[in-house]
Coordinates of N, CA and C and ligand atoms in Angstrom, one line a residue:
X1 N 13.8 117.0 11.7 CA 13.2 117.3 13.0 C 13.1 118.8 13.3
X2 N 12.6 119.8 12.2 CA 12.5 120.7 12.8 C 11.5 122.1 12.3
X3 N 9.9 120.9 11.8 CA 9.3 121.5 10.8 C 8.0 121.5 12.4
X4 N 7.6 122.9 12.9 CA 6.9 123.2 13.8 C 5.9 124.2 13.3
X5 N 5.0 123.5 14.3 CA 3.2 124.0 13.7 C 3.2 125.2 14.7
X6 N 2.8 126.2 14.2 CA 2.6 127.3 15.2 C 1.1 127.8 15.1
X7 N 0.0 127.5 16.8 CA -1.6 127.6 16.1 C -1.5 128.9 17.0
X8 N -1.6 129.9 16.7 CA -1.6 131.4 17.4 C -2.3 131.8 16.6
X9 N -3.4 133.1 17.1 CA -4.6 133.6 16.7 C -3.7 135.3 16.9
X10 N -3.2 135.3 17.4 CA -2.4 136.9 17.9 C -1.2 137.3 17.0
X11 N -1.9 137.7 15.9 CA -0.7 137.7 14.9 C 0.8 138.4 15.1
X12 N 0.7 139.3 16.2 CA 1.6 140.0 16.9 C 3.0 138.7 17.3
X13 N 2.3 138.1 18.1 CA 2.7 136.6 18.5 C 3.1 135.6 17.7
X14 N 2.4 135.2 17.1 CA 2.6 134.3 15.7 C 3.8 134.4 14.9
X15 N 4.0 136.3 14.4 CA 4.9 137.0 13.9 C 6.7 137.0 14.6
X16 N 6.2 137.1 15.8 CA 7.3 137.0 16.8 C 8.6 135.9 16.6
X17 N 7.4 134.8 16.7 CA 7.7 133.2 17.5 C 8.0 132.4 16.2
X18 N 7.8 133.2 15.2 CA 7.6 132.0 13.6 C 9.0 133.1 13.2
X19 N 9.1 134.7 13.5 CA 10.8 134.8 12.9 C 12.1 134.4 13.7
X20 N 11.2 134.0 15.0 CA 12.9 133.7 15.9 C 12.9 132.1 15.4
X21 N 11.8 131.3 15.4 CA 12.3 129.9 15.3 C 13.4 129.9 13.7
X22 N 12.8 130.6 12.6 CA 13.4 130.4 11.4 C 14.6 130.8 11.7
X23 N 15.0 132.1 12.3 CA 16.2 132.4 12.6 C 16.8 131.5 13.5
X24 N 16.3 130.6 14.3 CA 17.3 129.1 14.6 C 17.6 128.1 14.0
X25 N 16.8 128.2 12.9 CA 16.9 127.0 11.4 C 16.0 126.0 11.7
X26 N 14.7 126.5 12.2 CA 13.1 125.8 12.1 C 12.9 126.0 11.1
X27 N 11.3 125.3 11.0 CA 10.5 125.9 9.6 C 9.2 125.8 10.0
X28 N 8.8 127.1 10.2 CA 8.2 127.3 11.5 C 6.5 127.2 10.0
X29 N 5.0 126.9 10.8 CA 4.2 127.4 9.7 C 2.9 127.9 11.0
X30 N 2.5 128.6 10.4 CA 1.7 129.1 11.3 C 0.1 129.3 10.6
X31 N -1.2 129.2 11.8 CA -2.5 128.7 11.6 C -2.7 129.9 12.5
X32 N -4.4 130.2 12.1 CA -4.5 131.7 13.2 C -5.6 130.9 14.3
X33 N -6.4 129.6 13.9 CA -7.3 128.5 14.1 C -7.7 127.3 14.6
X34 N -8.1 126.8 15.5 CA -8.1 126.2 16.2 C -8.4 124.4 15.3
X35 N -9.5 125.1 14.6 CA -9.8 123.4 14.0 C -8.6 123.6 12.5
X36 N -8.0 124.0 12.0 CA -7.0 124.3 11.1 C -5.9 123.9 11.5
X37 N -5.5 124.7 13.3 CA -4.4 123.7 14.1 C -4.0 122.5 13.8
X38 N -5.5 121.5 14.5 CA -6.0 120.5 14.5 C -5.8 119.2 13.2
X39 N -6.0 120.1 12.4 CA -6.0 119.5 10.5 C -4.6 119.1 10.3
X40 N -3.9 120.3 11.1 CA -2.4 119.9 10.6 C -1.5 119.3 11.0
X41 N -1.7 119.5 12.5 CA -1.0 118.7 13.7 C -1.4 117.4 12.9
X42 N -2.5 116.8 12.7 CA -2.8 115.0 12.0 C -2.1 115.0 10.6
X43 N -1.9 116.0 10.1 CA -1.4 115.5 8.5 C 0.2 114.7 8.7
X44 N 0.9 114.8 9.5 CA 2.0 113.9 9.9 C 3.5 114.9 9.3
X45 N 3.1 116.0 9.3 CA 4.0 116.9 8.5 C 4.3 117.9 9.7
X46 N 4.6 117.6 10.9 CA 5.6 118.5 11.7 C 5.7 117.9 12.6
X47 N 7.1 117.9 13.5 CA 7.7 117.5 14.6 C 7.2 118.0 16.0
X48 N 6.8 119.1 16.0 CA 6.5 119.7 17.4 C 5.3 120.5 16.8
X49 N 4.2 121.0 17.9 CA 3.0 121.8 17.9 C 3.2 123.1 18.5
X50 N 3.3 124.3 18.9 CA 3.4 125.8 20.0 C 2.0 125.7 19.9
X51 N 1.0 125.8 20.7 CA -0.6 125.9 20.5 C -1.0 126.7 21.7
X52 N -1.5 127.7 21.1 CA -2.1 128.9 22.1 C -3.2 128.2 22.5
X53 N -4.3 128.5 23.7 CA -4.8 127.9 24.6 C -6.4 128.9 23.5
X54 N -6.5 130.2 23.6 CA -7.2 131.1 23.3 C -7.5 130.9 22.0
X55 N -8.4 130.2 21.4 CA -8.0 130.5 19.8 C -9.8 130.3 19.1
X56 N -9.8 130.7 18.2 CA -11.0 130.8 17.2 C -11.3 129.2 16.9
X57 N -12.7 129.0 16.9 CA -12.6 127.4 16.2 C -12.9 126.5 17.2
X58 N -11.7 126.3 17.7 CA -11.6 125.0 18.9 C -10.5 125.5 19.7
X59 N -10.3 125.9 21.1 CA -10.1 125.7 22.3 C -8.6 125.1 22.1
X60 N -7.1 125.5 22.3 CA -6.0 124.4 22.5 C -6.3 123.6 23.2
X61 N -6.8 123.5 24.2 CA -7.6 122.3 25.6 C -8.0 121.3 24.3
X62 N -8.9 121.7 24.0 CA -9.5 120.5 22.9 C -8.7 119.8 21.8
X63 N -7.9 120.9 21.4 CA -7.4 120.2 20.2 C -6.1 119.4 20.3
X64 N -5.6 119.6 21.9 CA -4.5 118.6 22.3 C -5.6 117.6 22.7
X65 N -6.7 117.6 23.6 CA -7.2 116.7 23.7 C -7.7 115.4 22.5
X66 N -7.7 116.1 21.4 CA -8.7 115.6 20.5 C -7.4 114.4 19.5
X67 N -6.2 115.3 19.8 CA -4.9 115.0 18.8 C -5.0 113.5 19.8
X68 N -4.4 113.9 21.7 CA -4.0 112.6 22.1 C -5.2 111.4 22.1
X69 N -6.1 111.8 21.7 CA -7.6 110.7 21.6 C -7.5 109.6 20.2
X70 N -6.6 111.0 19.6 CA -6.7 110.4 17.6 C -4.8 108.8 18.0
X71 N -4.6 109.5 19.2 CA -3.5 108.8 19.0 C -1.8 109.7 18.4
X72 N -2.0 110.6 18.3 CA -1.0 111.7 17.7 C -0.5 111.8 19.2
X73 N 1.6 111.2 18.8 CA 2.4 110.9 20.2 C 3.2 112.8 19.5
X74 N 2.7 113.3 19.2 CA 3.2 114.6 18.2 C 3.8 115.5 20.0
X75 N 4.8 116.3 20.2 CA 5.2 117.4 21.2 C 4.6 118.4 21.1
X76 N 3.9 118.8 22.2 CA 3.2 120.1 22.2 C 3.9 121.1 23.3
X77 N 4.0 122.2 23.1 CA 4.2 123.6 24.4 C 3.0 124.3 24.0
X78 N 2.5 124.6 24.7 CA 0.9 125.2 25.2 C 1.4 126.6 25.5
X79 N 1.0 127.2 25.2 CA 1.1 129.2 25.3 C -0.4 129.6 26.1
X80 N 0.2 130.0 27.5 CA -0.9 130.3 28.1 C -0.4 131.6 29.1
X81 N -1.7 132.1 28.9 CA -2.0 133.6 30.1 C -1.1 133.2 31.5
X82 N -0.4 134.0 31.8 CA 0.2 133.7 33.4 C -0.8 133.8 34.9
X83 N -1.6 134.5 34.7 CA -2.9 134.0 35.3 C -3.5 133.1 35.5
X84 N -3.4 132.5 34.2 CA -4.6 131.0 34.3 C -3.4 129.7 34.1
X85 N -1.9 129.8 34.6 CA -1.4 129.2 35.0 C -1.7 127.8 35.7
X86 N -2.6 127.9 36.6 CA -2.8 126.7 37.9 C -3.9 125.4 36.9
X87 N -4.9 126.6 35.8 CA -5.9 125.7 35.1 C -5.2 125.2 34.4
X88 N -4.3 125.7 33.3 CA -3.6 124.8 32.0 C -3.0 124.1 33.5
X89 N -2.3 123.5 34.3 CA -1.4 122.6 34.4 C -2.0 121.3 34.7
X90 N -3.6 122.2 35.5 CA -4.5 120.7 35.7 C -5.0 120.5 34.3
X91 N -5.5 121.3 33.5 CA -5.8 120.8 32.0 C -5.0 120.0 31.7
X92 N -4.1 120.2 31.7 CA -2.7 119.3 30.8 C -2.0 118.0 31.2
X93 N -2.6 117.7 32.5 CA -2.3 116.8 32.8 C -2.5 115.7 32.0
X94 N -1.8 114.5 31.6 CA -1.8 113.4 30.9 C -2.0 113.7 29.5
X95 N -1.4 115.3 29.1 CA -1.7 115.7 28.0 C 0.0 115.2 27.2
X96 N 0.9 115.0 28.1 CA 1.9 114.9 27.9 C 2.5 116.4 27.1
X97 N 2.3 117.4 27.3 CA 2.5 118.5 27.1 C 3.2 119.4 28.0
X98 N 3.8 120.2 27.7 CA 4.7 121.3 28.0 C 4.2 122.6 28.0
X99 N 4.1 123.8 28.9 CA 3.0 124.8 29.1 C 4.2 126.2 29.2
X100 N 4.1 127.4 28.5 CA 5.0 128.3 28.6 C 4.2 129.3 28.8
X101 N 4.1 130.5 29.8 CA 3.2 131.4 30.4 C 3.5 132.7 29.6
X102 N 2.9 132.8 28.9 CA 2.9 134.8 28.2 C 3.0 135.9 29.2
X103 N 3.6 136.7 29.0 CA 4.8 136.8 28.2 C 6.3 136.3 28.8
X104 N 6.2 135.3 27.1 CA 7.5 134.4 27.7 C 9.0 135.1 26.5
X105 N 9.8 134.7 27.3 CA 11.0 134.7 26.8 C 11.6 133.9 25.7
X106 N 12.0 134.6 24.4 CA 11.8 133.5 23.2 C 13.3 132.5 23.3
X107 N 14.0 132.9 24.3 CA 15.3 132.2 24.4 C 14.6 130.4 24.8
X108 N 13.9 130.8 26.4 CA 13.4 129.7 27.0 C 12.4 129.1 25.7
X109 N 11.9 129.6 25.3 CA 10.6 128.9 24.1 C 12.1 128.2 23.4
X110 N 12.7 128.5 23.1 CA 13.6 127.4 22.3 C 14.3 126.3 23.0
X111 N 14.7 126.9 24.0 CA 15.4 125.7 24.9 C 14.3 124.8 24.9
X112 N 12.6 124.8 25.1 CA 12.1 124.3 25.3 C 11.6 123.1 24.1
X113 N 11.4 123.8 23.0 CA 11.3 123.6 22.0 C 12.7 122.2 21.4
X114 N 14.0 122.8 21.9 CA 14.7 122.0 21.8 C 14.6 120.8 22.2
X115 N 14.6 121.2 24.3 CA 14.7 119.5 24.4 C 13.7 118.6 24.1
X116 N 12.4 119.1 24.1 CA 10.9 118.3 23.4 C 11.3 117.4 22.1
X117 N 12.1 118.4 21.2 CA 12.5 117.5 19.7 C 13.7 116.6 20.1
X118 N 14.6 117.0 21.5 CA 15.6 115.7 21.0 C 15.0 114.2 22.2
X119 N 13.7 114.7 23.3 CA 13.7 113.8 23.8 C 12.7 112.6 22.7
X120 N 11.9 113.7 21.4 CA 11.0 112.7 20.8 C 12.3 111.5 20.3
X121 N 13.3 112.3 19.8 CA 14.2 111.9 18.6 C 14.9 110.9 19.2
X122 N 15.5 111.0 20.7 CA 16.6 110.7 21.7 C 17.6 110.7 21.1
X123 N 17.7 111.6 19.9 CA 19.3 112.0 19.7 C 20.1 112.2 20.9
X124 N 21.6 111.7 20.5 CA 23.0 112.4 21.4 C 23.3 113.6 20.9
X125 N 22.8 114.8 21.8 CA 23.4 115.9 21.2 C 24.4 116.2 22.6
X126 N 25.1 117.2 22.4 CA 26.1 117.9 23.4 C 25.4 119.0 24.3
X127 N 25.1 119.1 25.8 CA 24.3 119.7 26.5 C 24.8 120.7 26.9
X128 N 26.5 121.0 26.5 CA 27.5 122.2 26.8 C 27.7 123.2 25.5
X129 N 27.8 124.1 25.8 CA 28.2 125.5 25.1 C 29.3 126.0 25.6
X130 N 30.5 126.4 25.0 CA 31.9 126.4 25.6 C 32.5 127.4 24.3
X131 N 33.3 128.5 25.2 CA 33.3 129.5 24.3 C 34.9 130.2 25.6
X132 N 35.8 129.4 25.0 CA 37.6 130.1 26.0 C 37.2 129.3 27.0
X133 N 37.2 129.4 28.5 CA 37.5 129.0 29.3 C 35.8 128.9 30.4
X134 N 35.1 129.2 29.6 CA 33.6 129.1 29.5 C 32.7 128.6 29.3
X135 N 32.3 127.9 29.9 CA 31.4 126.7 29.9 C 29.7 126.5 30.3
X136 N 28.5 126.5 29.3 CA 27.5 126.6 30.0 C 27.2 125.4 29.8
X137 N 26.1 124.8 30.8 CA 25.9 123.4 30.9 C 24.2 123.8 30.8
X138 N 23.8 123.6 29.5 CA 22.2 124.2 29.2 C 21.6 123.0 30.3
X139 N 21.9 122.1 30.2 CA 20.2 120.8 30.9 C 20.3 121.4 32.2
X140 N 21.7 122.1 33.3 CA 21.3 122.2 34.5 C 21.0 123.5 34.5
X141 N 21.6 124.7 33.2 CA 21.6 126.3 33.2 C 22.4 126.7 34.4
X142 N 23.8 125.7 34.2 CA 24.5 126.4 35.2 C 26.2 126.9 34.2
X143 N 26.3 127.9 35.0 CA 27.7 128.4 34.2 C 28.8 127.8 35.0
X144 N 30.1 128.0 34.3 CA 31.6 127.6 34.4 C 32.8 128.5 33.5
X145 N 33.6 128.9 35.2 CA 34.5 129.6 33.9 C 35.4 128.8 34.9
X146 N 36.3 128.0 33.9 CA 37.5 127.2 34.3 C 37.2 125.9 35.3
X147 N 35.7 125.7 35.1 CA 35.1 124.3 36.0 C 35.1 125.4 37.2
X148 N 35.2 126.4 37.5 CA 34.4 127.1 38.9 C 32.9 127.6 38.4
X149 N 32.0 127.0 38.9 CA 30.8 127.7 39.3 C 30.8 129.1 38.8
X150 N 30.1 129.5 38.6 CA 29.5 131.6 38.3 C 28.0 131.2 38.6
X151 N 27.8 132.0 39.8 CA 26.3 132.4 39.5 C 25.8 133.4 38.6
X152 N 24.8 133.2 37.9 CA 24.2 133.7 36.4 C 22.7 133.7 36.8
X153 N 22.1 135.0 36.7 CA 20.8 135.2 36.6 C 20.1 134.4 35.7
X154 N 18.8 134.2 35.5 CA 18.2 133.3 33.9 C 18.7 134.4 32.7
X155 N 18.4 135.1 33.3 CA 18.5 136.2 31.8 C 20.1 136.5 31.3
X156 N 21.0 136.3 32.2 CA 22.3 136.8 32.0 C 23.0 135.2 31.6
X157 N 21.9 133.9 31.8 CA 22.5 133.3 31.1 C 22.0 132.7 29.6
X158 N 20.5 133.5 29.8 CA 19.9 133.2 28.3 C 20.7 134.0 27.3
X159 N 21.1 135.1 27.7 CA 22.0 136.2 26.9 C 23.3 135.4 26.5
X160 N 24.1 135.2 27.4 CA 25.4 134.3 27.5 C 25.0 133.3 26.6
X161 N 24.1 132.2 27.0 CA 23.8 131.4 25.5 C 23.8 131.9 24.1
X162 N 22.8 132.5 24.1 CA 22.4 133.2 22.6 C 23.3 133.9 21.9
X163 N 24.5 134.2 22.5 CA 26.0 134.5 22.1 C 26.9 133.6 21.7
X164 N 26.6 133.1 22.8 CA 27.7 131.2 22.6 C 27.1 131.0 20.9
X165 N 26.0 130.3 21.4 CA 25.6 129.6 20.1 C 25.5 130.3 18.7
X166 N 25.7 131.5 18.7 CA 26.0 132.3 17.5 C 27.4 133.0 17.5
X167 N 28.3 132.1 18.0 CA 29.8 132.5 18.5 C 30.1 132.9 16.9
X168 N 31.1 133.8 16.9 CA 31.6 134.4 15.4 C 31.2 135.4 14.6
X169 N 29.3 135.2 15.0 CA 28.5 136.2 14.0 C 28.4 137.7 15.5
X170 N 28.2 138.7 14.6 CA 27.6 139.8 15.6 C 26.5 140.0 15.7
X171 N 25.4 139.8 17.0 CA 24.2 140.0 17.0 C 23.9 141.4 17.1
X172 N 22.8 142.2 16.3 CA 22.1 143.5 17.2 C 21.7 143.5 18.6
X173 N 21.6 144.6 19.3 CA 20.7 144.7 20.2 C 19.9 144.5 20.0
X174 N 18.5 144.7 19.1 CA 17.3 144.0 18.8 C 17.2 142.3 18.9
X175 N 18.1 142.1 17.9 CA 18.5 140.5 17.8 C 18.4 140.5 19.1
X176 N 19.1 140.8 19.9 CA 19.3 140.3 21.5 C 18.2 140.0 22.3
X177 N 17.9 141.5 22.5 CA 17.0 142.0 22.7 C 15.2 140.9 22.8
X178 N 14.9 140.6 21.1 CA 14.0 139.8 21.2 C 14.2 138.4 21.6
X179 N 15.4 137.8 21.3 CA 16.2 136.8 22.1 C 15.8 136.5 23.5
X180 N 16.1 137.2 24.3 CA 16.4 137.2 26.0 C 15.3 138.0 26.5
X181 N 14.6 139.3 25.8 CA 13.8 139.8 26.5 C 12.3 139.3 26.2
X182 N 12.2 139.1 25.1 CA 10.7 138.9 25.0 C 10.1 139.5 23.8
X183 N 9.2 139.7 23.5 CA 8.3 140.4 22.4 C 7.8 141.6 22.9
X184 N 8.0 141.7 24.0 CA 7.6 143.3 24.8 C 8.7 144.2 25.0
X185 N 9.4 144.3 24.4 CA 10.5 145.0 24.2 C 10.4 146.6 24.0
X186 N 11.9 147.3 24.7 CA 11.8 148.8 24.1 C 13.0 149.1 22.9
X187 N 12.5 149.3 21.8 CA 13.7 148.8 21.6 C 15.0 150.1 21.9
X188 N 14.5 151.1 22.5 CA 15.5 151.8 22.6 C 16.0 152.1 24.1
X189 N 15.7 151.1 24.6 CA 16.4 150.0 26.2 C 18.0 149.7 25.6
X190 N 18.4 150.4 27.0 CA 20.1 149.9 27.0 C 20.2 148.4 27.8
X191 N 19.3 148.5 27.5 CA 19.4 147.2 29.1 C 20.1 145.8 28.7
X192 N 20.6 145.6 27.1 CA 21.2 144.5 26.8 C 23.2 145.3 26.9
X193 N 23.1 146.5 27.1 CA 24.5 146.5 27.2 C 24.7 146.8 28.8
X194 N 24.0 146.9 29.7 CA 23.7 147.0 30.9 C 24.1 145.1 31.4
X195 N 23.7 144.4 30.7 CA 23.5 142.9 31.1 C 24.9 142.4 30.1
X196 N 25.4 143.0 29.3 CA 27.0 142.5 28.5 C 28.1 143.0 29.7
X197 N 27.5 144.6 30.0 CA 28.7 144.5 31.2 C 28.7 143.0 32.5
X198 N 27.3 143.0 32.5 CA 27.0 141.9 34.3 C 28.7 140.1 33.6
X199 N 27.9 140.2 32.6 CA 28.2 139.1 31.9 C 29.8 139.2 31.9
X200 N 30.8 140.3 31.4 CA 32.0 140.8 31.4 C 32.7 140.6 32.8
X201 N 32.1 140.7 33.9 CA 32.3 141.0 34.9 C 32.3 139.7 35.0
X202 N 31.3 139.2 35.1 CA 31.2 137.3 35.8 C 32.2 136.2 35.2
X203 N 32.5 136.9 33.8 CA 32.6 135.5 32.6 C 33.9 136.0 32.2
X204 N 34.1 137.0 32.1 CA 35.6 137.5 32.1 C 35.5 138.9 30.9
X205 N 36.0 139.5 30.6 CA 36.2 140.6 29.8 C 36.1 140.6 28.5
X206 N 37.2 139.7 28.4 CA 37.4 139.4 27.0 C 36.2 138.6 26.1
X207 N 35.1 137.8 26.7 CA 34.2 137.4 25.8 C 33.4 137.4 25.4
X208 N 33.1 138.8 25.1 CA 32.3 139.5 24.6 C 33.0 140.7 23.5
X209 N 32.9 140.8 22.6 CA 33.3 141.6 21.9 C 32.5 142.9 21.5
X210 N 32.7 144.2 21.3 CA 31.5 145.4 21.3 C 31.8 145.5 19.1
X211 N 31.0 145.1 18.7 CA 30.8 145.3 17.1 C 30.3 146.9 16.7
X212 N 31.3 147.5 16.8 CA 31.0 149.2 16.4 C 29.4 149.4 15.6
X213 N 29.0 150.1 15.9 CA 27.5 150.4 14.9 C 26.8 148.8 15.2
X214 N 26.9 147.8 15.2 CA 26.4 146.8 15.1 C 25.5 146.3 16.5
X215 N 26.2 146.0 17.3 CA 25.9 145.1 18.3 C 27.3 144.1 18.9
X216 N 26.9 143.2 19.6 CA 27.9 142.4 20.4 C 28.5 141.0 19.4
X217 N 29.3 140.7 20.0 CA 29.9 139.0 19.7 C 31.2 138.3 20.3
X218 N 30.5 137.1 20.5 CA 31.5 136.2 21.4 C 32.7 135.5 19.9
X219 N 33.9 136.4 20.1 CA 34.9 135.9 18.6 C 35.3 134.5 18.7
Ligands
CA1 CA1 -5.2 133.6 21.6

């Protein structure tokens, strides 16, 4: 369950979204083409679709259209302009599709990515991330330290996750960085040790660790 078609024409994009998925243990393949998309989404050789809306060939509009026509029950997230928001959602209707607005956050592209593969699968997985006395509850994105509530920004708890779930290893700031912030990134923004303090403060002191020369980790 975890071989994903990636049809993006913006190799910038493409590049992005195909090294964070492998770096979650996808196997991500990617098409720059709209009727190539199309070819592959039908070959029966991936679990989920990412399909940019903009593409050479054929139109994402069409090629979901064309997939749910062939009968392909395949998961799609649709990558579209934040502008033309209001059109993909009426487009998509009865497309049984999922729609993520550029420039998105590659934390949320996974969460989303996630629950799309376990609702095809309806695996039992565990919806908590729990790291000492800290508890995130991903399906509502609400935090817990000691079953009290913490209010947590989105970002301060896409950060908090992407720690959790890589509890033990030390992430870079970049790692982070493209994690929580996006593909528009500086990378020479302090702004992920600006957001370890917020997190310190809310979640307690101790669970975060500073990795000299490295970057951060939850031990
Ligand atoms: Ca495009």
């Amino acid at each position: 369950m975890n071989r994903i078609l990636v049809v993006e024409d913006e190799e910038r994009i493409a590049a992005f979204v195909a090294k964070g998925l492998r770096a979650e243990g996808f196997t991500p393949t990617v098409v720059g083409d709209g009727i190539t998309g199309f070819d592959y989404a039908m070959s029966g050789e991936f679990d989920l679709v990412i399909l940019d809306i903009g593409l050479p060939g054929m139109d994402g509009f069409t090629v979901l259209k064309r997939l749910r026509e062939e009968g392909s029950p395949l998961p799609v997230i649709v990558l579209t302009a934040r502008d033309s928001v209001t059109d993909t959602v009426a487009a998509l209707e009865g497309g049984a599709a999922d729609y993520m607005s550029k420039p998105f956050r590659f934390a949320e592209l996974v969460a989303r990515v996630r629950l799309r593969l376990r609702t095809t699968s309806e695996t039992v997985v565990n919806d908590d991330l729990a790291a000492g006395d800290v508890r995130l509850d991903l399906r509502s994105r609400r935090a817990f330290v000691d079953d009290r509530e913490v209010d947590l920004s989105a970002r301060e708890f896409a950060l908090a996750e992407v720690l959790i779930r890589h509890r033990g290893q030390a992430l870079s700031r970049e790692q982070l960085l493209s994690h929580v912030w996006g593909y528009d990134f500086d990378p020479g923004s302090n702004v992920v040790d600006v957001y370890v303090g917020y997190l310190r403060r809310k979640l307690g002191a101790d669970l975060i660790d500073t990795v000299r020369g490295i970057g951060y980790r939850v031990p």
